Structure formats: structure tokens, C-alpha cells
XYZ file of C-alpha atoms in Angstrom:
122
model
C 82.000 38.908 41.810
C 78.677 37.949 43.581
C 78.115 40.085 47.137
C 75.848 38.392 49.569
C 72.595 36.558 48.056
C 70.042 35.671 50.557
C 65.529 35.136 49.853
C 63.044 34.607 52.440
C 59.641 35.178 52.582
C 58.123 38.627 51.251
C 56.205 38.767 54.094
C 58.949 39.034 56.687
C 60.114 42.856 58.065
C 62.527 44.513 55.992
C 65.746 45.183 57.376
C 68.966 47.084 56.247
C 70.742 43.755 55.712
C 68.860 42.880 53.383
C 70.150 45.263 50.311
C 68.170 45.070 47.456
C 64.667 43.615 47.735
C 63.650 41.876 44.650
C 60.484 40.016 44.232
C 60.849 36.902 42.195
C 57.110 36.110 42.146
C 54.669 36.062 39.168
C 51.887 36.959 40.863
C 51.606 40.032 43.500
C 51.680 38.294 46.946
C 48.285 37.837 48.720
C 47.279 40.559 50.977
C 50.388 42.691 50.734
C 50.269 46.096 50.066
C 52.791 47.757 47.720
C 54.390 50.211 50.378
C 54.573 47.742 52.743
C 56.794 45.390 50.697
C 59.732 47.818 50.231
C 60.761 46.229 46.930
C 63.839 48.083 45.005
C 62.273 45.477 42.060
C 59.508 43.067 40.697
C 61.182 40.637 38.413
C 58.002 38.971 37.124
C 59.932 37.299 34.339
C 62.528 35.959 36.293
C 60.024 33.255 38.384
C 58.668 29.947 36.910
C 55.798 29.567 34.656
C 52.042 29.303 35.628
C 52.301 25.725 34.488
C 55.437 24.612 36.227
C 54.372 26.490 39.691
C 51.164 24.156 39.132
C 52.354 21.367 38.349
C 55.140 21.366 41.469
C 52.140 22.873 43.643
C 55.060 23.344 46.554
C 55.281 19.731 47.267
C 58.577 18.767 48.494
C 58.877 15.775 46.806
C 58.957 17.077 43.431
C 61.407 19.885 44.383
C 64.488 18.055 42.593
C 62.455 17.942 38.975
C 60.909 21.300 39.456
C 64.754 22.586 40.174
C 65.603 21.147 36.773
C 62.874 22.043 34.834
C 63.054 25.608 36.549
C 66.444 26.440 35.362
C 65.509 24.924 31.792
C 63.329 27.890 31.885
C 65.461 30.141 32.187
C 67.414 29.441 29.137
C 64.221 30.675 27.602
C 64.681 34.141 26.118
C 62.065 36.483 28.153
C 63.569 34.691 31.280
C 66.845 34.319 30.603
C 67.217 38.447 30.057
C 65.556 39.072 33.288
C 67.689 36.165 34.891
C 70.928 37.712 33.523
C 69.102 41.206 35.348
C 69.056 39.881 38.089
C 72.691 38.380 38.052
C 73.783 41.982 37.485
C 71.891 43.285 40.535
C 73.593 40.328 42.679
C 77.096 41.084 40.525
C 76.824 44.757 42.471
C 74.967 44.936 45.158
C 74.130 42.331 48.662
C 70.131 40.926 47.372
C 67.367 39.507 48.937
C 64.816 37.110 46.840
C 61.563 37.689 48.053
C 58.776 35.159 47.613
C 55.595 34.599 49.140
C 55.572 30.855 49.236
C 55.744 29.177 52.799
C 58.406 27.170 52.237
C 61.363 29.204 51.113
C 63.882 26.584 51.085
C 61.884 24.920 48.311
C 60.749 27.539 46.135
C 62.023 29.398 43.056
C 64.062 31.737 45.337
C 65.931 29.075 46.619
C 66.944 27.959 43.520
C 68.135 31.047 42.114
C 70.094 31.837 44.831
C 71.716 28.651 44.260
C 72.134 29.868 40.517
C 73.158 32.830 41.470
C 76.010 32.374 44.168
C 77.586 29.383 41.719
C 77.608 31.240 38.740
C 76.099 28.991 36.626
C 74.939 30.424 33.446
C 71.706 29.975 32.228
């Protein structure tokens, strides 16, 4: 059964709540240093494509199409292993989805934690 799934912003303090740390960003966030991120993991695979994060380009208003075409992704078979990773983590263990983007509550981690917590599939 799924513990606790929470995501915010990689660039926020750490705290002991937060139980794992997993990065769900392609790219490394800007400015951040390694040790200062206190990741348990780096699930590369697990975010959207280079196209799709261009094409949404974190505008609100296409949030609802990039959700959909977001989790088509991740029927696709590099994705959907790390996806079903990352369900594992969330299966054992409280998680926090880090991201870098400014607007949390319409990013990639938001939508996984959705994913996650209604144990959808992929």
C-alpha cells in the first residue's frame, strides 16, 4: 500500500519528513550542487520528454493536455520501468518528488504523485 507521497521544489531545505528524496527531473537543476540536494535517487527516465517539457513550456493552460500526454509516456517502455521504480519506492517507503520547476502544482511531480497515490497503472 502507498505511504505518504508528497514533491515540491528541489530547491527547498531537506527535512526528515520528507523520506526518500527522488528527483524526477531530466536535466540536473540549475545551480544546485550535488551534496546540497540530498537525493536518495535521480530518476531521469521517469520525467517527460525534451519535446513534451517544450512544448508545455510550464504554461498553465496547457497543464490538462500535458497531464495526458505525460502519462501516455509512461506507458513507454524506458519510462514505464523507471515509473513502476518509482511506484516500488512509494509502495515502501514515505517519498518526496523533487523538481526544479517554479510551479510545482503544475509540473511532472504533480502528476505523478497523482499517479502514484491512485494507483493507476501505467
Amino acid at each position: 500500500m502507498a505511504k505518504d507521497i508528497m514533491y515540491r521544489r528541489v530547491y527547498e531545505e531537506s527535512s526528515p519528513d520528507d523520506g526518500k528524496r527522488v528527483l524526477v527531473d531530466r536535466v540536473w537543476p540549475r545551480g544546485m550542487r550535488k551534496a546540497d540536494a540530498h537525493l536518495d535517487e535521480w530518476l531521469r527516465d521517469v520525467a517527460p520528454s525534451t519535446e513534451l517539457r517544450r512544448w508545455y513550456g510550464h504554461e498553465p493552460s496547457r497543464f490538462d493536455e500535458f497531464r495526458r500526454r505525460y502519462l501516455n509516456e509512461l506507458r513507454e517502455p524506458e519510462r514505464r520501468q523507471a515509473a513502476e521504480h518509482l511506484r516500488d519506492i512509494a509502495d515502501h517507503d514515505k517519498v518526496t518528488l523533487l523538481t526544479a520547476t517554479h510551479d510545482v502544482d503544475h509540473s511532472q511531480a504533480a502528476v505523478l504523485t497523482e499517479w502514484l497515490t491512485s494507483r493507476r497503472g501505467v
